[in-house]
Amino acid sequence: MGDRRLPARRLRELEARLEDAERQIGRLENTLRGVVRETNDVSVGGPCKCGKSLLIVRQRTVHCPQCQYRRAI
């Protein structure tokens, strides 16, 4: 088998990209929490079965903004 180690430069680039992605996720989570706090009749549920979004719960309906799944609860 070949050497599977990444060159140091490539590893640093990947680490930097991961850190940027983590910061962006944190900002999005904080923003989402703020939106939910501002909107009294909306909450966020668990992950959708599509795996690409969390479910939005509003007026006894769950809805996925990504795949458009919708179900009354």
N, CA, C and O of each residue as an XYZ file, in Angstrom:
292
protein
N       0.825     -1.194      0.000
C       0.000      0.000      0.000
C       0.863      1.249      0.000
O       1.976      1.243      0.527
N       0.355      2.313     -0.586
C       1.089      3.570     -0.664
C       1.012      4.346      0.640
O       0.262      3.998      1.552
N       1.788      5.381      0.704
C       1.810      6.256      1.867
C       0.541      7.101      1.867
O       0.286      7.829      0.908
N      -0.264      7.013      2.940
C      -1.546      7.715      3.004
C      -1.447      9.050      3.738
O      -2.458      9.735      3.895
N      -0.274      9.429      4.183
C      -0.114     10.700      4.890
C      -0.262     11.865      3.914
O       0.196     11.816      2.772
N      -0.911     12.900      4.405
C      -1.060     14.110      3.604
C       0.181     14.977      3.773
O       0.764     15.015      4.856
N       0.585     15.660      2.737
C       1.676     16.620      2.900
C       1.288     17.661      3.942
O       0.109     17.992      4.075
N       2.253     18.176      4.675
C       1.999     19.114      5.773
C       1.195     20.327      5.301
O       0.297     20.786      6.008
N       1.504     20.840      4.133
C       0.791     22.017      3.617
C      -0.684     21.706      3.394
O      -1.555     22.494      3.761
N      -0.952     20.570      2.799
C      -2.349     20.169      2.538
C      -3.098     19.955      3.852
O      -4.268     20.322      3.968
N      -2.437     19.373      4.825
C      -3.057     19.158      6.127
C      -3.394     20.492      6.785
O      -4.480     20.644      7.345
N      -2.480     21.463      6.727
C      -2.762     22.798      7.289
C      -3.940     23.457      6.592
O      -4.773     24.090      7.241
N      -4.017     23.311      5.265
C      -5.140     23.881      4.513
C      -6.465     23.251      4.945
O      -7.462     23.950      5.125
N      -6.468     21.942      5.108
C      -7.687     21.257      5.532
C      -8.087     21.657      6.945
O      -9.270     21.836      7.231
N      -7.110     21.798      7.821
C      -7.400     22.232      9.191
C      -7.994     23.640      9.198
O      -8.931     23.911      9.949
N      -7.465     24.525      8.378
C      -7.982     25.892      8.295
C      -9.409     25.896      7.763
O     -10.262     26.626      8.268
N      -9.668     25.085      6.745
C     -11.031     25.001      6.187
C     -12.000     24.449      7.225
O     -13.131     24.924      7.328
N     -11.573     23.457      7.991
C     -12.421     22.886      9.033
C     -12.726     23.920     10.103
O     -13.869     24.031     10.548
N     -11.732     24.669     10.516
C     -11.958     25.716     11.512
C     -12.920     26.774     10.987
O     -13.795     27.228     11.724
N     -12.775     27.171      9.731
C     -13.704     28.138      9.129
C     -15.126     27.579      9.115
O     -16.078     28.285      9.446
N     -15.265     26.324      8.736
C     -16.593     25.698      8.688
C     -17.204     25.632     10.085
O     -18.401     25.873     10.245
N     -16.407     25.313     11.084
C     -16.914     25.260     12.458
C     -17.384     26.631     12.926
O     -18.423     26.743     13.577
N     -16.625     27.674     12.595
C     -17.048     29.038     12.955
C     -18.361     29.402     12.256
O     -19.257     29.983     12.869
N     -18.466     29.060     10.975
C     -19.682     29.371     10.230
C     -20.880     28.627     10.810
O     -21.963     29.200     10.927
N     -20.703     27.376     11.169
C     -21.792     26.609     11.784
C     -22.213     27.253     13.097
O     -23.406     27.359     13.382
N     -21.254     27.679     13.888
C     -21.574     28.358     15.146
C     -22.381     29.622     14.923
O     -23.352     29.877     15.636
N     -21.983     30.421     13.926
C     -22.737     31.640     13.612
C     -24.154     31.309     13.170
O     -25.109     31.965     13.587
N     -24.291     30.297     12.332
C     -25.628     29.914     11.857
C     -26.494     29.403     13.003
O     -27.681     29.720     13.071
N     -25.909     28.612     13.905
C     -26.672     28.120     15.058
C     -27.139     29.280     15.926
O     -28.291     29.304     16.361
N     -26.259     30.242     16.183
C     -26.645     31.405     16.986
C     -27.733     32.214     16.303
O     -28.661     32.683     16.962
N     -27.634     32.383     14.999
C     -28.647     33.109     14.247
C     -29.983     32.385     14.303
O     -31.023     33.011     14.510
N     -29.960     31.083     14.121
C     -31.192     30.303     14.169
C     -31.844     30.393     15.545
O     -33.063     30.534     15.649
N     -31.042     30.312     16.594
C     -31.601     30.452     17.943
C     -32.265     31.814     18.108
O     -33.334     31.916     18.709
N     -31.634     32.864     17.578
C     -32.203     34.202     17.656
C     -33.502     34.316     16.894
O     -34.449     34.935     17.381
N     -33.570     33.738     15.717
C     -34.801     33.774     14.920
C     -35.919     33.045     15.656
O     -37.052     33.523     15.700
N     -35.603     31.902     16.226
C     -36.622     31.134     16.952
C     -37.116     31.923     18.163
O     -38.313     31.925     18.449
N     -36.205     32.596     18.881
C     -36.615     33.407     20.032
C     -37.535     34.545     19.607
O     -38.484     34.874     20.318
N     -37.261     35.147     18.455
C     -38.049     36.286     17.967
C     -39.415     35.865     17.438
O     -40.344     36.672     17.400
N     -39.539     34.624     17.036
C     -40.779     34.136     16.431
C     -41.434     33.176     17.410
O     -41.015     32.024     17.523
N     -42.439     33.630     18.105
C     -43.037     32.866     19.190
C     -43.664     31.548     18.762
O     -43.629     30.583     19.527
N     -44.224     31.478     17.587
C     -44.968     30.274     17.204
C     -44.141     29.297     16.369
O     -44.706     28.395     15.750
N     -42.821     29.455     16.337
C     -41.961     28.576     15.554
C     -40.923     27.946     16.476
O     -40.376     28.612     17.355
N     -40.656     26.656     16.270
C     -39.563     26.012     16.973
C     -38.837     25.099     15.992
O     -39.309     24.859     14.881
N     -37.707     24.606     16.410
C     -36.894     23.736     15.568
C     -36.908     22.351     16.179
O     -36.663     22.179     17.373
N     -37.201     21.360     15.339
C     -37.238     19.982     15.800
C     -35.974     19.231     15.440
O     -34.929     19.827     15.177
N     -36.082     17.951     15.432
C     -34.951     17.087     15.110
C     -34.670     17.061     13.624
O     -35.323     17.755     12.846
N     -33.699     16.259     13.234
C     -33.323     16.203     11.815
C     -34.409     15.556     10.962
O     -35.111     14.647     11.405
N     -34.531     16.041      9.740
C     -35.445     15.460      8.766
C     -34.884     14.135      8.280
O     -33.684     13.879      8.388
N     -35.747     13.308      7.754
C     -35.302     12.020      7.221
C     -34.378     12.193      6.011
O     -33.626     11.277      5.676
N     -34.426     13.366      5.348
C     -33.522     13.605      4.218
C     -32.091     13.830      4.695
O     -31.142     13.678      3.926
N     -31.938     14.197      5.979
C     -30.623     14.400      6.549
C     -29.970     15.717      6.196
O     -28.811     15.937      6.548
N     -30.678     16.601      5.509
C     -30.085     17.855      5.053
C     -30.537     19.076      5.836
O     -30.030     20.176      5.616
N     -31.493     18.895      6.756
C     -32.017     20.033      7.492
C     -32.677     19.547      8.777
O     -33.008     18.370      8.927
N     -32.856     20.487      9.696
C     -33.693     20.230     10.863
C     -35.131     20.578     10.493
O     -35.377     21.376      9.589
N     -36.060     19.978     11.195
C     -37.472     20.249     10.925
C     -37.905     21.541     11.616
O     -37.466     21.843     12.725
N     -38.752     22.281     10.959
C     -39.353     23.484     11.522
C     -40.750     23.095     11.994
O     -41.517     22.481     11.252
N     -41.069     23.454     13.224
C     -42.369     23.124     13.810
C     -43.140     24.427     13.954
O     -42.682     25.371     14.597
N     -44.326     24.461     13.340
C     -45.151     25.674     13.378
C     -46.608     25.293     13.225
O     -46.974     24.538     12.324
N     -47.425     25.811     14.097
C     -48.873     25.596     14.050
C     -49.204     24.116     13.838
O     -49.948     23.760     12.925
N     -48.652     23.281     14.677
C     -48.880     21.826     14.694
C     -48.526     21.149     13.373
O     -49.143     20.151     13.001
N     -47.553     21.679     12.676
C     -47.048     21.077     11.444
C     -45.529     21.055     11.498
O     -44.899     22.025     11.918
N     -44.944     19.940     11.070
C     -43.491     19.891     10.918
C     -43.189     20.000      9.427
O     -43.898     19.442      8.589
N     -42.124     20.728      9.118
C     -41.808     21.019      7.725
C     -40.304     21.030      7.549
O     -39.583     21.580      8.382
N     -39.824     20.425      6.469
C     -38.407     20.472      6.134
C     -38.212     21.514      5.037
O     -38.799     21.394      3.961
N     -37.395     22.538      5.296
C     -37.191     23.566      4.273
C     -36.332     23.075      3.109
O     -36.258     23.737      2.073
N     -35.689     21.933      3.268
C     -34.817     21.435      2.211
C     -35.561     20.539      1.227
O     -35.537     20.782      0.021
N     -36.230     19.492      1.746
C     -36.874     18.528      0.832
C     -38.387     18.732      0.730
O     -39.070     18.009      0.004
N     -38.909     19.735      1.474
C     -40.331     20.081      1.459
C     -41.236     19.044      2.138
O     -42.455     19.098      1.981
N     -40.657     18.108      2.884
C     -41.456     17.168      3.679
C     -42.339     17.971      4.613
O     -41.892     18.961      5.192
N     -43.599     17.551      4.767
C     -44.539     18.247      5.633
C     -45.481     17.215      6.250
O     -45.955     16.296      5.583
N     -45.734     17.399      7.548
C     -46.636     16.474      8.227
C     -47.311     17.198      9.374
O     -46.669     17.953     10.104
N     -48.619     16.967      9.535
C     -49.355     17.507     10.677
C     -49.036     16.673     11.908
O     -48.862     15.457     11.829
N     -48.965     17.354     13.047
C     -48.732     16.618     14.303
C     -49.865     16.816     15.259
O     -49.842     16.273     16.364
